Short mmCIF file of C-alpha atoms and ligand atoms in Angstrom, two decimals:
data_model
loop_
_atom_site.label_atom_id
_atom_site.label_comp_id
_atom_site.label_asym_id
_atom_site.label_seq_id
_atom_site.Cartn_x
_atom_site.Cartn_y
_atom_site.Cartn_z
CA MET A 1 -64.56 50.85 89.30
CA THR A 2 -61.12 50.18 87.80
CA ALA A 3 -59.97 46.88 86.32
CA THR A 4 -57.14 45.02 88.08
CA GLN A 5 -53.80 45.62 86.39
CA HIS A 6 -51.65 42.55 85.85
CA VAL A 7 -48.00 43.56 85.66
CA SER A 8 -44.54 42.08 85.68
CA ARG A 9 -43.45 41.13 89.19
CA VAL A 10 -40.18 42.95 88.48
CA VAL A 11 -42.21 46.18 88.70
CA THR A 12 -44.27 45.45 91.82
CA ASN A 13 -42.19 43.09 93.95
CA PRO A 14 -39.29 44.44 96.07
CA LEU A 15 -37.41 41.17 95.50
CA TYR A 16 -36.41 42.57 92.13
CA ARG A 17 -35.13 45.95 93.30
CA GLY A 18 -31.51 46.80 92.72
CA HIS A 19 -30.09 46.68 96.28
CA ARG A 20 -26.81 44.76 96.35
CA MET A 21 -27.97 43.30 99.67
CA LYS A 22 -31.70 42.82 100.16
CA LEU A 23 -33.00 42.55 103.70
CA GLY A 24 -36.00 41.21 105.53
CA VAL A 25 -37.34 40.26 108.94
CA MET A 26 -38.25 36.63 109.63
CA ALA A 27 -39.98 34.30 112.07
CA PHE A 28 -41.91 36.88 114.08
CA ASN A 29 -45.16 34.92 113.52
CA CYS A 30 -43.84 32.38 116.07
CA SER A 31 -43.21 32.72 119.80
CA HIS A 32 -39.46 33.17 120.41
CA GLY A 33 -38.91 33.85 116.70
CA SER A 34 -35.66 32.06 115.90
CA THR A 35 -34.04 32.34 119.33
CA ILE A 36 -34.31 29.51 121.86
CA THR A 37 -33.73 31.52 125.01
CA THR A 38 -35.45 32.62 128.20
CA ALA A 39 -33.57 35.97 128.10
CA GLU A 40 -35.58 39.09 128.95
CA GLY A 41 -37.23 40.71 125.93
CA ALA A 42 -37.40 37.49 123.86
CA TRP A 43 -40.29 37.52 121.41
CA GLU A 44 -43.68 36.81 122.92
CA LEU A 45 -46.08 36.50 120.06
CA HIS A 46 -48.85 39.08 120.01
CA TRP A 47 -50.49 41.21 117.40
CA GLY A 48 -49.63 44.70 118.70
CA ASP A 49 -45.89 44.18 118.33
CA THR A 50 -46.37 42.22 115.09
CA LYS A 51 -47.99 45.29 113.54
CA LYS A 52 -45.24 47.51 114.95
CA ILE A 53 -42.49 45.43 113.35
CA ALA A 54 -44.21 45.19 109.98
CA LYS A 55 -44.80 48.93 109.83
CA MET A 56 -41.29 49.82 111.01
CA ALA A 57 -39.67 47.52 108.43
CA ASP A 58 -41.95 48.82 105.70
CA SER A 59 -41.36 52.49 106.35
CA ALA A 60 -37.59 51.94 106.61
CA GLY A 61 -37.63 50.45 103.07
CA LEU A 62 -36.69 46.88 104.01
CA ASP A 63 -37.63 44.31 101.38
CA VAL A 64 -39.28 41.25 102.96
CA LEU A 65 -41.44 39.95 105.83
CA LEU A 66 -41.21 36.14 106.17
CA PRO A 67 -43.22 33.90 108.49
CA VAL A 68 -42.15 30.39 109.50
CA GLY A 69 -44.54 27.49 108.81
CA ARG A 70 -44.85 25.81 112.22
CA TRP A 71 -47.68 23.90 113.92
CA ARG A 72 -46.17 22.62 117.18
CA GLY A 73 -43.57 23.69 119.73
CA TYR A 74 -40.43 21.88 120.82
CA GLY A 75 -41.03 21.65 124.58
CA GLY A 76 -38.63 22.91 127.26
CA PRO A 77 -39.17 26.01 129.40
CA THR A 78 -39.70 28.20 126.29
CA ASN A 79 -41.77 25.62 124.43
CA PHE A 80 -39.98 27.22 121.47
CA ASN A 81 -42.31 28.12 118.53
CA ASN A 82 -45.32 26.70 120.35
CA SER A 83 -47.50 29.71 119.67
CA THR A 84 -47.79 30.65 115.98
CA TYR A 85 -49.92 32.73 113.64
CA GLU A 86 -51.03 30.92 110.47
CA SER A 87 -49.01 32.39 107.66
CA PHE A 88 -51.46 33.22 104.80
CA THR A 89 -53.86 35.06 107.09
CA TRP A 90 -50.86 36.76 108.78
CA ALA A 91 -49.56 37.80 105.34
CA SER A 92 -52.91 39.16 104.24
CA ALA A 93 -53.23 41.39 107.30
CA LEU A 94 -49.66 42.67 107.01
CA ALA A 95 -50.09 43.27 103.29
CA ALA A 96 -53.08 45.50 104.04
CA MET A 97 -51.16 47.68 106.50
CA THR A 98 -47.90 48.11 104.54
CA ASP A 99 -47.02 50.01 101.39
CA GLN A 100 -43.93 48.64 99.74
CA ILE A 101 -42.47 45.54 101.45
CA ALA A 102 -42.80 41.98 100.05
CA VAL A 103 -44.93 39.70 102.23
CA PHE A 104 -44.46 35.93 102.28
CA ALA A 105 -46.58 33.02 103.41
CA THR A 106 -44.85 29.72 104.21
CA CYS A 107 -46.86 26.73 103.03
CA HIS A 108 -46.39 23.05 103.91
CA VAL A 109 -47.34 21.60 100.56
CA PRO A 110 -48.64 18.25 101.89
CA LEU A 111 -51.09 20.07 104.18
CA VAL A 112 -52.73 22.48 101.70
CA HIS A 113 -54.27 21.72 98.29
CA PRO A 114 -52.52 23.66 95.50
CA ILE A 115 -55.75 25.19 94.20
CA MET A 116 -56.53 26.44 97.70
CA ALA A 117 -52.99 27.83 97.98
CA ALA A 118 -53.30 29.47 94.54
CA LYS A 119 -56.49 31.19 95.66
CA MET A 120 -55.12 32.36 99.05
CA ALA A 121 -51.92 33.60 97.40
CA THR A 122 -53.88 35.50 94.77
CA THR A 123 -55.94 37.16 97.46
CA VAL A 124 -52.82 38.38 99.28
CA ASP A 125 -51.30 39.44 95.97
CA HIS A 126 -54.33 41.67 95.32
CA VAL A 127 -54.36 43.00 98.88
CA SER A 128 -50.66 43.90 98.57
CA GLY A 129 -50.72 45.23 95.01
CA GLY A 130 -48.32 42.54 93.73
CA ARG A 131 -45.97 42.09 96.71
CA PHE A 132 -46.80 38.49 97.66
CA CYS A 133 -44.26 35.61 97.64
CA LEU A 134 -44.63 31.96 98.67
CA ASN A 135 -42.15 29.90 100.67
CA VAL A 136 -42.81 26.27 99.80
CA VAL A 137 -41.76 23.72 102.44
CA CYS A 138 -42.13 19.95 102.23
CA GLY A 139 -42.07 19.26 105.98
CA TRP A 140 -39.60 17.49 108.25
CA PHE A 141 -41.35 17.49 111.66
CA LYS A 142 -43.27 14.21 111.79
CA ASP A 143 -45.43 15.17 114.79
CA GLU A 144 -46.94 17.94 112.68
CA PHE A 145 -47.94 15.47 109.98
CA GLU A 146 -49.38 13.06 112.54
CA MET A 147 -51.46 15.88 113.98
CA PHE A 148 -53.01 16.42 110.52
CA GLY A 149 -53.20 12.69 109.74
CA ALA A 150 -51.23 13.58 106.60
CA GLU A 151 -49.16 11.09 104.64
CA TRP A 152 -45.46 11.07 105.57
CA ARG A 153 -43.67 10.31 102.30
CA GLU A 154 -40.08 9.25 101.73
CA HIS A 155 -37.73 12.23 101.74
CA ASP A 156 -37.09 12.61 98.00
CA VAL A 157 -40.70 11.78 97.10
CA ARG A 158 -41.70 14.89 99.08
CA TYR A 159 -39.90 17.01 96.46
CA GLU A 160 -41.54 15.09 93.58
CA TYR A 161 -44.86 15.85 95.23
CA ALA A 162 -43.88 19.52 95.65
CA THR A 163 -42.91 19.76 91.95
CA GLU A 164 -46.37 18.61 90.88
CA TRP A 165 -48.00 20.80 93.54
CA VAL A 166 -46.27 23.96 92.27
CA GLU A 167 -47.01 23.04 88.64
CA LEU A 168 -50.74 22.76 89.34
CA MET A 169 -50.73 25.99 91.38
CA ARG A 170 -48.93 27.90 88.61
CA ARG A 171 -51.30 26.58 85.93
CA VAL A 172 -54.27 27.74 87.99
CA TRP A 173 -52.55 31.10 88.42
CA SER A 174 -51.90 31.56 84.72
CA GLU A 175 -54.36 29.65 82.50
CA GLU A 176 -57.52 31.46 81.51
CA LYS A 177 -59.39 28.32 80.40
CA GLU A 178 -60.46 25.35 82.54
CA PHE A 179 -58.13 22.36 82.26
CA ASP A 180 -58.01 18.76 83.44
CA TYR A 181 -54.91 17.76 85.41
CA SER A 182 -53.83 14.18 85.81
CA GLY A 183 -50.60 13.67 87.70
CA ARG A 184 -49.10 11.13 90.07
CA PHE A 185 -50.39 12.93 93.17
CA PHE A 186 -53.15 15.22 91.89
CA GLN A 187 -56.16 14.69 89.71
CA SER A 188 -58.31 17.66 88.95
CA LYS A 189 -61.27 18.04 86.61
CA ARG A 190 -61.94 21.46 85.09
CA ALA A 191 -59.34 23.19 87.25
CA TRP A 192 -59.89 26.94 87.28
CA SER A 193 -59.56 30.04 89.41
CA GLN A 194 -60.29 33.72 89.04
CA PRO A 195 -59.02 36.33 89.57
CA LYS A 196 -55.41 35.83 88.54
CA PRO A 197 -52.55 37.20 90.66
CA ILE A 198 -51.39 40.73 89.89
CA GLN A 199 -47.80 39.59 89.37
CA LYS A 200 -46.83 38.21 85.99
CA PRO A 201 -45.85 35.52 85.21
CA PHE A 202 -46.73 34.64 88.82
CA PRO A 203 -45.70 35.42 92.42
CA PRO A 204 -42.15 34.28 93.31
CA VAL A 205 -41.64 30.91 95.00
CA MET A 206 -38.90 30.22 97.54
CA ASN A 207 -37.64 26.91 98.92
CA ALA A 208 -35.18 26.04 101.67
CA GLY A 209 -34.25 22.48 100.74
CA GLY A 210 -30.69 21.56 101.65
CA SER A 211 -30.44 17.95 100.39
CA GLU A 212 -29.59 17.05 96.77
CA ALA A 213 -33.32 16.59 96.07
CA GLY A 214 -34.07 19.93 97.77
CA GLN A 215 -31.35 21.76 95.84
CA HIS A 216 -32.58 20.23 92.57
CA PHE A 217 -36.12 21.38 93.37
CA ALA A 218 -34.95 24.91 94.20
CA ALA A 219 -32.89 25.13 91.00
CA THR A 220 -35.54 23.76 88.65
CA VAL A 221 -38.77 25.04 90.21
CA ALA A 222 -38.20 27.89 92.71
CA ASP A 223 -37.18 31.52 92.18
CA MET A 224 -35.27 31.78 95.44
CA ASN A 225 -33.24 29.33 97.45
CA PHE A 226 -33.09 29.96 101.20
CA VAL A 227 -29.98 28.20 102.47
CA ILE A 228 -27.98 27.44 105.57
CA LEU A 229 -24.34 28.14 104.74
CA ARG A 230 -22.65 24.81 105.48
CA ASN A 231 -19.29 26.46 105.53
CA GLN A 232 -19.09 29.95 106.94
CA ASP A 233 -15.69 30.89 105.50
CA PHE A 234 -15.70 32.88 102.27
CA ASP A 235 -14.51 30.16 99.87
CA GLY A 236 -16.79 27.49 101.32
CA GLY A 237 -19.84 29.76 101.19
CA LYS A 238 -19.05 30.94 97.66
CA THR A 239 -18.63 27.39 96.39
CA GLN A 240 -22.01 26.40 97.85
CA ILE A 241 -23.80 29.43 96.37
CA ASP A 242 -22.09 29.19 92.96
CA LYS A 243 -23.21 25.57 92.76
CA LEU A 244 -26.86 26.46 93.47
CA LYS A 245 -26.89 29.30 90.95
CA SER A 246 -25.18 27.24 88.25
CA MET A 247 -27.59 24.32 88.79
CA ALA A 248 -30.38 26.77 87.91
CA ARG A 249 -28.48 28.33 84.98
CA ALA A 250 -27.88 24.86 83.54
CA VAL A 251 -31.65 24.66 82.96
CA GLY A 252 -31.97 28.28 81.78
CA ARG A 253 -33.16 29.73 85.08
CA GLU A 254 -31.93 32.34 87.57
CA VAL A 255 -32.38 31.86 91.33
CA GLN A 256 -31.66 34.30 94.10
CA VAL A 257 -29.87 32.88 97.13
CA TRP A 258 -30.95 34.13 100.54
CA ILE A 259 -29.70 33.22 104.00
CA HIS A 260 -31.00 33.53 107.52
CA VAL A 261 -28.84 35.70 109.82
CA TYR A 262 -29.10 36.27 113.55
CA VAL A 263 -27.99 39.71 114.64
CA VAL A 264 -26.46 41.17 117.79
CA VAL A 265 -25.34 44.78 117.33
CA ARG A 266 -23.79 46.70 120.22
CA ASP A 267 -21.47 49.72 120.60
CA THR A 268 -18.44 47.45 120.97
CA GLU A 269 -17.71 43.96 119.71
CA GLU A 270 -17.02 42.84 123.27
CA GLU A 271 -20.48 43.96 124.42
CA ALA A 272 -22.11 42.19 121.48
CA ARG A 273 -20.25 38.93 122.20
CA ARG A 274 -21.01 39.20 125.92
CA TYR A 275 -24.73 39.52 125.21
CA LEU A 276 -24.65 36.63 122.72
CA ASN A 277 -22.96 34.41 125.29
CA TYR A 278 -25.42 35.51 127.95
CA TYR A 279 -28.58 34.69 126.01
CA VAL A 280 -27.14 31.43 124.67
CA ARG A 281 -24.97 29.99 127.45
CA GLU A 282 -26.79 31.39 130.51
CA LYS A 283 -30.36 31.68 129.25
CA GLY A 284 -30.52 29.09 126.45
CA ASP A 285 -33.31 26.52 126.61
CA TYR A 286 -31.27 23.35 126.28
CA ASP A 287 -34.31 21.06 126.54
CA ALA A 288 -36.00 22.67 123.54
CA VAL A 289 -32.83 22.77 121.44
CA ASN A 290 -32.06 19.12 122.21
CA ASN A 291 -35.58 18.17 121.12
CA LEU A 292 -35.18 20.20 117.93
CA LEU A 293 -31.81 18.66 117.08
CA THR A 294 -33.15 15.16 117.74
CA ILE A 295 -36.00 15.79 115.31
CA PHE A 296 -33.44 17.10 112.79
CA GLY A 297 -31.53 13.83 113.26
CA MET A 298 -28.51 15.41 114.98
CA GLN A 299 -27.75 13.54 118.17
CA SER A 300 -24.79 12.62 120.25
CA LYS A 301 -24.86 9.13 118.71
CA THR A 302 -24.15 10.55 115.28
CA LEU A 303 -22.10 13.67 116.06
CA ASP A 304 -18.91 14.44 117.91
CA PRO A 305 -19.89 16.15 121.23
CA LYS A 306 -17.88 19.27 120.30
CA VAL A 307 -19.64 19.58 116.95
CA LEU A 308 -22.98 18.96 118.64
CA ASP A 309 -22.20 21.72 121.14
CA GLU A 310 -21.50 24.16 118.28
CA PHE A 311 -24.79 23.22 116.62
CA ARG A 312 -26.58 23.78 119.92
CA PHE A 313 -24.99 27.21 120.27
CA HIS A 314 -26.02 28.29 116.76
CA PHE A 315 -29.54 26.93 117.09
CA ILE A 316 -30.14 28.69 120.39
CA ALA A 317 -28.59 31.89 119.00
CA GLY A 318 -30.69 31.91 115.83
CA HIS A 319 -31.98 28.57 114.53
CA GLY A 320 -28.68 27.70 112.86
CA GLY A 321 -28.47 30.97 110.90
CA TYR A 322 -25.33 32.93 110.05
CA PRO A 323 -24.06 35.17 112.91
CA LEU A 324 -23.80 38.94 112.40
CA VAL A 325 -22.33 40.01 115.74
CA GLY A 326 -20.44 43.22 116.52
CA THR A 327 -20.58 46.96 116.01
CA PRO A 328 -22.71 48.49 113.23
CA ALA A 329 -19.58 48.97 111.10
CA GLN A 330 -18.45 45.36 111.63
CA VAL A 331 -21.88 44.06 110.66
CA VAL A 332 -21.80 46.15 107.47
CA ASP A 333 -18.36 44.70 106.61
CA GLN A 334 -19.77 41.21 107.08
CA LEU A 335 -22.72 41.98 104.82
CA GLU A 336 -20.36 43.33 102.18
CA MET A 337 -18.43 40.05 102.34
CA LEU A 338 -21.70 38.10 101.98
CA THR A 339 -22.61 40.01 98.80
CA ARG A 340 -19.22 39.07 97.32
CA MET A 341 -19.96 35.47 98.29
CA GLY A 342 -23.10 35.68 96.11
CA VAL A 343 -25.77 36.13 98.79
CA ASP A 344 -28.67 38.20 97.35
CA GLY A 345 -30.55 38.75 100.58
CA CYS A 346 -30.55 38.18 104.34
CA LEU A 347 -33.55 37.46 106.54
CA ILE A 348 -32.91 38.67 110.07
CA SER A 349 -33.95 37.49 113.51
CA TRP A 350 -33.13 39.07 116.87
CA VAL A 351 -33.84 38.28 120.51
CA ASN A 352 -35.80 41.51 120.95
CA TYR A 353 -37.37 42.28 117.58
CA VAL A 354 -38.90 45.66 118.39
CA ASP A 355 -35.87 47.30 120.01
CA GLU A 356 -33.24 45.70 117.82
CA LEU A 357 -35.06 46.36 114.53
CA LYS A 358 -35.23 50.02 115.56
CA GLN A 359 -31.52 49.97 116.35
CA TRP A 360 -30.82 48.38 112.94
CA ILE A 361 -32.79 51.08 111.15
CA ASP A 362 -31.09 53.90 113.09
CA GLU A 363 -27.53 52.60 113.22
CA VAL A 364 -26.91 49.98 110.53
CA ASN A 365 -29.07 51.09 107.58
CA PRO A 366 -27.28 54.45 107.11
CA LEU A 367 -23.91 52.67 106.99
CA LEU A 368 -25.26 50.17 104.45
CA GLU A 369 -26.24 53.10 102.25
CA GLN A 370 -22.83 54.73 102.66
CA ALA A 371 -21.17 51.44 101.74
CA GLY A 372 -23.27 51.22 98.55
CA LEU A 373 -24.97 48.00 99.64
CA ARG A 374 -28.39 49.61 99.68
CA GLN A 375 -29.99 52.71 98.18
CA ARG A 376 -31.75 55.21 100.41
CA TYR A 377 -35.48 54.57 100.61
CA THR A 378 -37.73 57.52 99.92
CA PRO A 379 -41.48 56.88 100.08
CA ASP A 380 -43.39 58.02 96.93
C1 FMN B 1 -33.60 29.14 106.49
C2 FMN B 1 -34.58 28.00 106.53
C3 FMN B 1 -35.94 28.23 106.82
C4 FMN B 1 -36.83 27.17 106.89
N1 FMN B 1 -38.16 27.39 107.20
C5 FMN B 1 -38.99 26.33 107.39
C6 FMN B 1 -40.33 26.51 107.82
O1 FMN B 1 -40.78 27.64 108.01
N2 FMN B 1 -41.09 25.43 108.06
C7 FMN B 1 -40.63 24.15 107.85
O2 FMN B 1 -41.35 23.20 108.10
N3 FMN B 1 -39.38 23.96 107.39
C8 FMN B 1 -38.55 25.00 107.19
N4 FMN B 1 -37.27 24.78 106.78
C9 FMN B 1 -36.82 23.41 106.49
C10 FMN B 1 -36.65 23.16 104.99
O3 FMN B 1 -37.88 23.35 104.30
C11 FMN B 1 -36.08 21.78 104.72
O4 FMN B 1 -36.99 20.79 105.15
C12 FMN B 1 -34.76 21.59 105.44
O5 FMN B 1 -33.86 22.61 105.07
C13 FMN B 1 -34.12 20.23 105.08
O6 FMN B 1 -33.83 20.18 103.70
P1 FMN B 1 -34.20 18.90 102.86
O7 FMN B 1 -35.70 18.77 102.89
O8 FMN B 1 -33.69 19.18 101.48
O9 FMN B 1 -33.55 17.72 103.51
C14 FMN B 1 -36.37 25.85 106.68
C15 FMN B 1 -35.02 25.64 106.38
C16 FMN B 1 -34.13 26.69 106.30
C17 FMN B 1 -32.69 26.42 105.96
#
């Protein structure tokens, strides 16, 4: 029997590798992934293809697998995201069948006790050999909270709660001796957990808060901030990212900034745009997207119809992510621009995950290596 080695996460976790642009696959633990469409080949959640994607991404040297934390669908013909795998158990299984890729769970902090989360995270960290990461979300979909009978706090209080939650989880991860914890939201007597995670000081934490309170939380507590670029032109995006990184530096911390991208790669730009228009304009599920935007608080009462139409387009195309649409070479140029903007990593969704991930690996990855955005992956 060998003792568990506890090592710096910089050594074990692909988040800290030197690629100029890190890459991952997201949302394939939910039916339809990030695409609100009835187009042929859209993601129907099942385990066979889930395994296929995880293994393909792992053996191609991609860096991250990220699940969404979702408990209910949004109605409409797709009932978008209605069918979901729970993310810690999903992460544990994928960790066991992969060799090098980082595996996330996404945790709604008001629905899981931090000591329970610390324990589940540690288990996946051991299964993966130090490749686990945690996406902490505070919740915004009230129906989910009502289903759990969980308290729905004021917006900014949710981040105060999350700050205490992460503090207690990290203390349980790192302190060898039992301790009493007395906070505003948590009281714990003789808090304790063994074993400790493999990663030192602890597994990375990500957050996707966009509000001032969310940005403050990401800068002061998280290791990664997962953002929607409010402004997709270079200067606007750079200003947003510089602000987030300097908020963290002001308190002596470094955060990585990641974005969600939706990808359509075809032999010509025209073909790519034609397919995008097809799956959004002709096959988009407008009932589901309208429900989603209403829950987000974006309705025709508050937004200009043209702006609302653009939001609808982006949400159907890829849950409001950044579009990477065109030939392989055009997509690589876009990624190069995003690195100059300050983006550390992109999490990708497609309509057809299996076929389009394969296409990415065959056609885009080699160009990324040639462009110096990524190093070639060679398994040990
Ligand atoms: C790229 C991205 C991914 C997100 N993933 C989830 C998720 O899996 N589950 C969830 O409930 N919320 C998710 N959110 C919502 C955020 O956690 C957050 O509630 C939202 O961005 C609003 O920010 P705010 O809370 O600062 O107002 C995500 C947001 C973004 C931008």
